[in-house]
Short mmCIF file of C-alpha atoms in Angstrom, two decimals:
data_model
loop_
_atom_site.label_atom_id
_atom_site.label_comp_id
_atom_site.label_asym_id
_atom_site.label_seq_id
_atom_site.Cartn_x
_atom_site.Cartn_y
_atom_site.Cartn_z
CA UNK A 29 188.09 79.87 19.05
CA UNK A 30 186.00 77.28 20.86
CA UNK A 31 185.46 77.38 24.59
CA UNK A 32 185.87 74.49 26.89
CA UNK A 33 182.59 73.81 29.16
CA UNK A 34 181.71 71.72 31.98
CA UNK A 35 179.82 68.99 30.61
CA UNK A 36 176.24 68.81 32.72
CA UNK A 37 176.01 66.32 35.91
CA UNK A 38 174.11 63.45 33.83
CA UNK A 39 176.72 63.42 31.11
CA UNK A 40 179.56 62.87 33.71
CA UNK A 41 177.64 60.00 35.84
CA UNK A 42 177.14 58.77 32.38
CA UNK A 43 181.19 58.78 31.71
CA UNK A 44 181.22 57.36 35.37
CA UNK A 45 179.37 54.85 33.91
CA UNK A 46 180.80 53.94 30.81
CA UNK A 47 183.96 53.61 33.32
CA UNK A 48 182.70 51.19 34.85
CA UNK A 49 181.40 49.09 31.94
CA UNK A 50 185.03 49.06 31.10
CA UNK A 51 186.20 47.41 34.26
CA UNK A 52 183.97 44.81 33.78
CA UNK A 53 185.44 43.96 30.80
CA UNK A 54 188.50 44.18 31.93
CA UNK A 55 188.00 42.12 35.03
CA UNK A 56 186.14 39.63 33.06
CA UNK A 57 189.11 38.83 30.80
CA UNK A 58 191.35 38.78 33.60
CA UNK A 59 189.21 36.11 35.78
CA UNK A 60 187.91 34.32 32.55
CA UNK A 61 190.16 31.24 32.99
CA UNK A 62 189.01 30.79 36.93
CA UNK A 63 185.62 29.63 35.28
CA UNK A 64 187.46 27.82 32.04
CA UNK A 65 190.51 26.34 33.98
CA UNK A 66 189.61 22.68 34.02
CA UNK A 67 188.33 22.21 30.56
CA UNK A 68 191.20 24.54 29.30
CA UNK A 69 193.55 22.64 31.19
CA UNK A 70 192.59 19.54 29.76
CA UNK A 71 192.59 20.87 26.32
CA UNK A 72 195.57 22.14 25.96
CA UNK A 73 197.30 19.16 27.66
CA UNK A 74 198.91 21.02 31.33
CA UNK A 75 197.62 20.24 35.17
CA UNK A 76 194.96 22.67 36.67
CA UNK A 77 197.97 23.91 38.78
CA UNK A 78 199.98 24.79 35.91
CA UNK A 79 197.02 26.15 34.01
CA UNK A 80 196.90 28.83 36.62
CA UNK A 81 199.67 30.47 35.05
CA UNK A 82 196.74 32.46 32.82
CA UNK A 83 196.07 34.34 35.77
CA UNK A 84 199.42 34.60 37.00
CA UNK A 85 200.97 35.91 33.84
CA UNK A 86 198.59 38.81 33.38
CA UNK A 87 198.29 39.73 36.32
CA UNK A 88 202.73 40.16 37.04
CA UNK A 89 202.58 42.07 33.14
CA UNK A 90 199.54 44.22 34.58
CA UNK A 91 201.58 45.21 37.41
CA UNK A 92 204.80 46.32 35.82
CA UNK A 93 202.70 48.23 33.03
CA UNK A 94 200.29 50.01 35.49
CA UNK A 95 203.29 52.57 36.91
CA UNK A 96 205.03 52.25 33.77
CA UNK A 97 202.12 53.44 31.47
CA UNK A 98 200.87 56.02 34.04
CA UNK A 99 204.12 57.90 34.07
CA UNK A 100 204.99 57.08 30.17
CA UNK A 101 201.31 58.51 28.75
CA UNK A 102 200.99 61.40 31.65
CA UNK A 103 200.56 64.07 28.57
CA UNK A 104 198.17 62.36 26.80
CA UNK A 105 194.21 63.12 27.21
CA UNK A 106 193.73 60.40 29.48
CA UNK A 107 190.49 58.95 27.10
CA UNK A 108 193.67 58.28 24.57
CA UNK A 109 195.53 55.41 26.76
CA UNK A 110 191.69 54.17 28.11
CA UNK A 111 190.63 53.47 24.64
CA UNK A 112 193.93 51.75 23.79
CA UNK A 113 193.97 49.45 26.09
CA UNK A 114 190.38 48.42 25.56
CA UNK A 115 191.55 47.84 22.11
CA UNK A 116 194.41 45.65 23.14
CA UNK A 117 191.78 43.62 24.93
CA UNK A 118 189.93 42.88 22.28
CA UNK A 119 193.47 41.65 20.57
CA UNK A 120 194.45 39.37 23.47
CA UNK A 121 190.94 37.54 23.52
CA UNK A 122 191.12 36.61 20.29
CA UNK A 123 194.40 35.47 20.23
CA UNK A 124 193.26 33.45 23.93
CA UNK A 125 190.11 32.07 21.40
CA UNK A 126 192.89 30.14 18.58
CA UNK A 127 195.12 29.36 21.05
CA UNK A 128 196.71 25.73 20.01
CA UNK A 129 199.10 25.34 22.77
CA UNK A 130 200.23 27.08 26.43
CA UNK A 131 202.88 28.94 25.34
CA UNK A 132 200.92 31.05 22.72
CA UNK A 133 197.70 31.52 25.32
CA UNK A 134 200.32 32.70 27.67
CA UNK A 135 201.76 34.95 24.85
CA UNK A 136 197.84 36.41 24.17
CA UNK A 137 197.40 36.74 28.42
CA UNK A 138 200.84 38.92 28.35
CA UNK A 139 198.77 40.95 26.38
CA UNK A 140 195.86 41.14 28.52
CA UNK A 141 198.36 41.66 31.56
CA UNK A 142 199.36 44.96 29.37
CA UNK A 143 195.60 45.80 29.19
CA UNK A 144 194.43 44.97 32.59
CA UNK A 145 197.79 47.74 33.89
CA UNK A 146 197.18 50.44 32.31
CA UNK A 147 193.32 50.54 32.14
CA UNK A 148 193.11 50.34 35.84
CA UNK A 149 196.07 52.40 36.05
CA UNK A 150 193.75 55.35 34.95
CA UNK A 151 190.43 54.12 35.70
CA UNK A 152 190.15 53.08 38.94
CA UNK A 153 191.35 56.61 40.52
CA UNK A 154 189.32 58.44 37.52
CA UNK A 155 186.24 59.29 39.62
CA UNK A 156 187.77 62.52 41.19
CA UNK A 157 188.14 64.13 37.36
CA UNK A 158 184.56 63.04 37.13
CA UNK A 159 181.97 64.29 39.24
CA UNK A 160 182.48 66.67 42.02
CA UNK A 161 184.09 65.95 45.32
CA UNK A 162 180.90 65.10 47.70
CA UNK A 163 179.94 62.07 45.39
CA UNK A 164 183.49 60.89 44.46
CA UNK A 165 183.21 58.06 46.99
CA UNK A 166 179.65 56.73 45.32
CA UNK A 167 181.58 57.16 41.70
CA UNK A 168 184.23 55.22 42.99
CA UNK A 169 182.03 52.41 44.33
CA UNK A 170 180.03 52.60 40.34
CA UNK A 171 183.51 52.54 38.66
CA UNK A 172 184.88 49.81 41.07
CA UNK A 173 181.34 47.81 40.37
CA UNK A 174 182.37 46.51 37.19
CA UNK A 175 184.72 44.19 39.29
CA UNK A 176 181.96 42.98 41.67
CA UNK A 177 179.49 42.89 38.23
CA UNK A 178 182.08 40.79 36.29
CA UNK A 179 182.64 38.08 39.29
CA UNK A 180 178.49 37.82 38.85
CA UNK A 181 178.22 37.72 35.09
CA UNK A 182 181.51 37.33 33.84
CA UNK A 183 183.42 34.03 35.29
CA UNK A 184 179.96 32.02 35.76
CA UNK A 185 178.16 33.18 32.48
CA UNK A 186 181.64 32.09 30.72
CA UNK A 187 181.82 28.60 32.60
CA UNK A 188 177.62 28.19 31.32
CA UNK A 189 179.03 29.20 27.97
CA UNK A 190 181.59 26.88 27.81
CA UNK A 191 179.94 24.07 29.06
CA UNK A 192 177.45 23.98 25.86
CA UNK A 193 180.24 26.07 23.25
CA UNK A 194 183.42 25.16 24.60
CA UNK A 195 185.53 27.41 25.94
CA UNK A 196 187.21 28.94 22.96
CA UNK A 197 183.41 30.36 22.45
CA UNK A 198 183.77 32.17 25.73
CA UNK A 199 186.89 34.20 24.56
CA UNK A 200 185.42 35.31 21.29
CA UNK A 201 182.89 36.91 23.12
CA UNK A 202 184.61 38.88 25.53
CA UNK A 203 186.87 40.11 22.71
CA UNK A 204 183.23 41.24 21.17
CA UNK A 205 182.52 42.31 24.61
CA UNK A 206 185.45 44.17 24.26
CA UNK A 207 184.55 45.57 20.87
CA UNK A 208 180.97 47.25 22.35
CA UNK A 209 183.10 48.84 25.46
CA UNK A 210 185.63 50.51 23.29
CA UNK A 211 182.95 52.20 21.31
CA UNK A 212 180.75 53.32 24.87
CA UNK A 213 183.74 54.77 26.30
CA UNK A 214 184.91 56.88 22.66
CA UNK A 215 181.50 58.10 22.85
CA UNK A 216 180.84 58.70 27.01
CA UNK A 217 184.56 59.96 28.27
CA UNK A 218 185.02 63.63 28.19
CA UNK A 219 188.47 65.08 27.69
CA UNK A 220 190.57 64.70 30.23
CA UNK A 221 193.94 66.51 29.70
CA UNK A 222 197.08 64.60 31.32
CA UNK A 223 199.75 66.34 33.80
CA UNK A 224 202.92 66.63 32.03
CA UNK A 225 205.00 66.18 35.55
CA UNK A 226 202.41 65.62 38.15
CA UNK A 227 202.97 61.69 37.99
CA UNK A 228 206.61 62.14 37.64
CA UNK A 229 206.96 63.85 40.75
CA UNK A 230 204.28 62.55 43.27
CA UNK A 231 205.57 61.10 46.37
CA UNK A 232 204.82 57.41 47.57
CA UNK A 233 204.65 58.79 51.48
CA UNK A 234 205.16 55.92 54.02
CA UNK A 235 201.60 55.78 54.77
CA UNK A 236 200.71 54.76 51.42
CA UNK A 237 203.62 52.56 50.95
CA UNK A 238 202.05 50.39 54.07
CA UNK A 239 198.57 50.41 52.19
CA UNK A 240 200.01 48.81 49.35
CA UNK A 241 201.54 46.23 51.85
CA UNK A 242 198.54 45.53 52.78
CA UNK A 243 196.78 45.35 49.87
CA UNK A 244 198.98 42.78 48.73
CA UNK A 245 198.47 40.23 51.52
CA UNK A 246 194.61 40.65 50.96
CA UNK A 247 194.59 40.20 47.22
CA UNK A 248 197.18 37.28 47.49
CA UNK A 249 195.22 35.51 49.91
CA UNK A 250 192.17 36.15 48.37
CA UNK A 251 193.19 34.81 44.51
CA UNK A 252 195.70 32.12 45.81
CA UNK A 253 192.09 30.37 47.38
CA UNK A 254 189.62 32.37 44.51
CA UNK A 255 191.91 30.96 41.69
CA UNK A 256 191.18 27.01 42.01
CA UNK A 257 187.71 27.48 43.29
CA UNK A 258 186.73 25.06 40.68
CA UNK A 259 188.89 22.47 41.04
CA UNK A 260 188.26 22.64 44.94
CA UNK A 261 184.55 22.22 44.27
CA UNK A 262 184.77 19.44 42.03
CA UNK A 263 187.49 17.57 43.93
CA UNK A 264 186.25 18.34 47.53
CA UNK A 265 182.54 19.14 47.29
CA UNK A 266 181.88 16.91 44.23
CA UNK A 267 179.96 19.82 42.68
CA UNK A 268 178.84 19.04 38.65
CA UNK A 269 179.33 21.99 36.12
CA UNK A 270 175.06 23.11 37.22
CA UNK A 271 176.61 23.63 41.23
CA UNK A 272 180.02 25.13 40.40
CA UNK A 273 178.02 27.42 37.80
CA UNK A 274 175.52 28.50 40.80
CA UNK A 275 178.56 28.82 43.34
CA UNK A 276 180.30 30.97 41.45
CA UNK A 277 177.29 33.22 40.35
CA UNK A 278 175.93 33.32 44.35
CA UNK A 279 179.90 34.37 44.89
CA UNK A 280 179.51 37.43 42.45
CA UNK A 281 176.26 38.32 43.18
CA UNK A 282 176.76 38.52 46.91
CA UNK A 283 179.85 40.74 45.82
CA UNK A 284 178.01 43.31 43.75
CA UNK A 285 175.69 43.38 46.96
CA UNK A 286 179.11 44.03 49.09
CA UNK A 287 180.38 46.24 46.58
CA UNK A 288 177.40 49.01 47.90
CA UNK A 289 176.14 48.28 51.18
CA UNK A 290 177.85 50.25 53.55
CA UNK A 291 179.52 52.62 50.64
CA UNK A 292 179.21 55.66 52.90
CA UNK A 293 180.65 54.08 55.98
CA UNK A 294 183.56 52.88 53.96
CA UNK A 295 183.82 56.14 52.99
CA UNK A 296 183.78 57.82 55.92
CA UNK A 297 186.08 54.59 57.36
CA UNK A 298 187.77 52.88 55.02
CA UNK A 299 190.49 51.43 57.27
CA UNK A 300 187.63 49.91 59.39
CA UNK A 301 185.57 48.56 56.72
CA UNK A 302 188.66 46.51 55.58
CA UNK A 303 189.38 45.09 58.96
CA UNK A 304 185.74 43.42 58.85
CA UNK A 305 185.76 42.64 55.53
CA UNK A 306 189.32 40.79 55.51
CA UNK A 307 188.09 39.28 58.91
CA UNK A 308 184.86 37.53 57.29
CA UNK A 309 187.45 36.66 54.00
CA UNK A 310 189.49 34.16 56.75
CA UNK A 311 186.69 32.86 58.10
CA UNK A 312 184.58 31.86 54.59
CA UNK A 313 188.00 30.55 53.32
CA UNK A 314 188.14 28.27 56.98
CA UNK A 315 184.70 27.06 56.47
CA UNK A 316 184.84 25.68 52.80
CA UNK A 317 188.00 23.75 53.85
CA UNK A 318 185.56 22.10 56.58
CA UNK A 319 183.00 18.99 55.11
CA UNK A 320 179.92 21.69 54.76
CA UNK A 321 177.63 23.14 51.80
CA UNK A 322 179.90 25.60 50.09
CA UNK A 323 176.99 28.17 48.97
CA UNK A 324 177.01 29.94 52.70
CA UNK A 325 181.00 29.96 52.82
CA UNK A 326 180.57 31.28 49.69
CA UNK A 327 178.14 34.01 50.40
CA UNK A 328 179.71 35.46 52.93
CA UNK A 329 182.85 35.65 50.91
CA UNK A 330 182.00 36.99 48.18
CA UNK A 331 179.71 39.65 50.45
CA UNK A 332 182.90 40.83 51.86
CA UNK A 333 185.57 40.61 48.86
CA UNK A 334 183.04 42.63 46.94
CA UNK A 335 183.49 45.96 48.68
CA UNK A 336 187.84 45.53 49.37
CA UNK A 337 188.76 47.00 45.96
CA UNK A 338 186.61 50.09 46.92
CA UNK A 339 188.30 50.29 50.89
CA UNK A 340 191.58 50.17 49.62
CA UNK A 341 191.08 52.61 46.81
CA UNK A 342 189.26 55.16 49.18
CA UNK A 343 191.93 54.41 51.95
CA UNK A 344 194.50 55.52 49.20
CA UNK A 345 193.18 58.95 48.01
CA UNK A 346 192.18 59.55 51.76
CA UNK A 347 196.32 59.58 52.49
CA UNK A 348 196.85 62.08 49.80
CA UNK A 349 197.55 59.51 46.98
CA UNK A 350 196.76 60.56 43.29
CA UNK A 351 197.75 59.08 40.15
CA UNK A 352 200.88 57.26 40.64
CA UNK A 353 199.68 56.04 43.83
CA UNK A 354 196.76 54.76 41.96
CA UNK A 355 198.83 52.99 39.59
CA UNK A 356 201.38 51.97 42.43
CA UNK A 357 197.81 49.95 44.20
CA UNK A 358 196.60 48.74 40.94
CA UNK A 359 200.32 47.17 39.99
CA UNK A 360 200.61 45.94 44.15
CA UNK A 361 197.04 44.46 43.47
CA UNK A 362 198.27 43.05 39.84
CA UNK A 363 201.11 41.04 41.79
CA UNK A 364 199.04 39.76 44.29
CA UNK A 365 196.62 38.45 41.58
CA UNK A 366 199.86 36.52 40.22
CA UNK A 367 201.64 35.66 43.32
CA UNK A 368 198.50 34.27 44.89
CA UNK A 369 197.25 32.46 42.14
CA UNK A 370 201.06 31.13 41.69
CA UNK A 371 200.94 29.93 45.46
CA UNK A 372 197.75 28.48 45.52
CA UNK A 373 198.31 26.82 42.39
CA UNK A 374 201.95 24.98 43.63
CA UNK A 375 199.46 24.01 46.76
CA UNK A 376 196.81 22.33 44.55
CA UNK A 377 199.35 20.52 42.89
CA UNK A 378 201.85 19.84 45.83
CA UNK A 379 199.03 19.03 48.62
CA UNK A 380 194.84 19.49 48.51
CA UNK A 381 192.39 21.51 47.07
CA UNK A 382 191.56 21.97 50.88
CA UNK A 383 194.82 23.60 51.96
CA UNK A 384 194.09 26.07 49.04
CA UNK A 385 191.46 27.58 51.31
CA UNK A 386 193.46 26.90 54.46
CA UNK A 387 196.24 29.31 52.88
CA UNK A 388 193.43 31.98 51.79
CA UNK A 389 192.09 32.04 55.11
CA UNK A 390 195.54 32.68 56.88
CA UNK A 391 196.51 35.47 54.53
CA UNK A 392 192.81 37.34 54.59
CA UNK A 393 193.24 36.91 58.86
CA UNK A 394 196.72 38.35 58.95
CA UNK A 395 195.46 41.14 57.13
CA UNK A 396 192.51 41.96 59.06
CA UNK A 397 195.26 42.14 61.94
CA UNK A 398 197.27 44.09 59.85
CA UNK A 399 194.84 46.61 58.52
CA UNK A 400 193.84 46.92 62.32
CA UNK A 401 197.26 47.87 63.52
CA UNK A 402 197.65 50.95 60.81
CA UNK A 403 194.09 51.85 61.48
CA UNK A 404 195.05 52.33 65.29
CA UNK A 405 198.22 53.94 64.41
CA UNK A 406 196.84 56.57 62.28
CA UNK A 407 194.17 57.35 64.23
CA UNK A 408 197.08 57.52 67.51
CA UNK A 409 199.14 60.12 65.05
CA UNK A 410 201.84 57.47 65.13
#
């Protein structure tokens, strides 16, 4: 008879971790094309608008798999559907990589879509089976800093790839990406047995239903601007591949420096820490639409965006959400990826590059109003 023990503190950070590793994978596949979209655009014969439709696609498929694959694989050992998925991804890149026409990179970005759902559908609420419950807001932050990690590494290290490779080059080594993070996480996660009805029957209270509200607004104001950063930096700041390269790594890197700082007051306030962080969103997206250096815009940004997957998450558990609320945010955040990168992609077509940033800015100000109004009203008991 064998005996199930509590595996010691360093092994768990380590799953924590490994986690995390597999976000950035995940993210990175999801955001690859935002780095790619010109020269993939061009290759495969489509405008940059309609070339958006590789972030659009995955990210409506993640969002109807997320609640779907929660509730479906709720009796499996959770490492079974992590490790899945991270296979799928290395599937879906290299179908991306041979990719003749739009139609079949579409086909292989359904795939990721599939991927991108149901890995965040566990992982990004994973940190209270983790570690215990006085650090679960740092874990969170670790697990969540594969998003802010991949925005640094990820979208500008594939557009430096590209540039010498070609993009094809960039896929094929996310799928091997891929590859590595499937074999960290077999060997890091410890077992995690599912619920067999504990997702079936969770509530979605009111309170959390107006989180997700307001997580989409956020998220599609955010990607329908993020999306066609590119194109907006060629077109309107007349930035070479070297400056959109450096743009977009000073965007991640300034996120991965949001994604901590102040990890205890969002915490503590995660409501709060939104409002600001939404608030300087608007106001970066307003000042790249204005004749300016984009690198400060872009700073700021990227400062703030880095730390709103973590708010919203923490914001979540703190009104009682667990599993399927978890999977409930990551499909709301899923079809905010593809509704905002839909919008801002019918706007690049149908009017600038700089109303892109106009309509970002909008959205990310409405929600900082937004956010503000439930913050008050919880805090009232109304």
């Amino acid at each position: 008879m064998t005996t199930l023990t509590v595996s010691p503190v360093r092994e768990r950070w380590l799953a924590v971790s490994s986690v995390a590793v597999g976000t950035f994978a995940v993210v990175t596949s999801e955001m690859l094309p935002v780095g790619l979209l010109t020269s993939i655009a061009a290759d495969l014969g489509v405008s940059d608008g309609t070339a958006g439709l590789m972030v659009s696609v995955p990210g409506l498929v993640a969002a109807v798999s997320a609640p779907v694959l929660a509730i479906a694989t709720r009796r499996l050992d959770r490492r079974i559907p992590l490790l899945g998925m991270m296979a799928l991804l290395v599937l879906s890149n290299l179908l991306s990589a041979i990719a003749p026409n739009l139609p079949v990179m579409l086909a292989a970005r359904l795939l990721t879509g599939v991927s991108i759902g149901g890995f965040w559908a566990f992982a990004s609420g994973l940190a209270p089976r983790l570690v215990p419950g006085q650090v679960v807001g740092r874990a969170t932050s670790v697990i969540m800093s594969g998003v802010s990690v991949a925005l640094v590494l990820g979208v500008p290290a594939s557009t430096f790839l590209a540039t010498y490779l070609g993009w094809r080059a960039a896929f094929l080594i996310v799928a091997g990406l891929a590859l590595v993070v499937f074999a960290v996480l077999s060997g890091a996660l410890p077992a995690m047995p599912g619920d067999e009805a504990g997702a079936a029957r969770e509530p979605l209270t009111g309170r959390i239903k107006v989180l997700l509200a307001i997580t989409v607004l956020v998220i599609t104001g955010h990607f329908s601007a993020y999306t066609y950063l590119r194109p907006f930096l060629e077109q309107v700041s007349h930035a070479g591949p070297a400056l959109v390269s450096t743009a977009l790594l000073l965007f991640g890197a300034a996120g991965v420096v949001g994604n901590f700082a102040g990890s205890g007051a969002t915490a503590r306030r995660p409501g709060a820490a939104l409002v600001v962080r939404a608030l300087l969103i608007g106001l970066a997206a307003a000042a790249l639409a204005l004749p300016a250096t984009p690198l400060v815009p872009l700073a700021v940004w990227g400062l703030a965006y880095g730390g709103v997957g973590v708010a919203l998450q923490l914001w979540i558990m703190q009104a009682g959400g667990r599993e399927l609320a978890t999977a409930a945010f990551v499909s709301a955040f899923n079809v905010s990826v593809s509704l905002g990168s839909f919008v801002g992609g019918r706007v690049l077509d149908g009017v600038s590059a700089s109303a892109v940033m106009w309509v970002g800015a909008v959205l990310a100000l409405l929600t900082a109003a937004f956010a503000g109004i439930a913050g008050r009203s919880r805090t009232s008991g109304s």
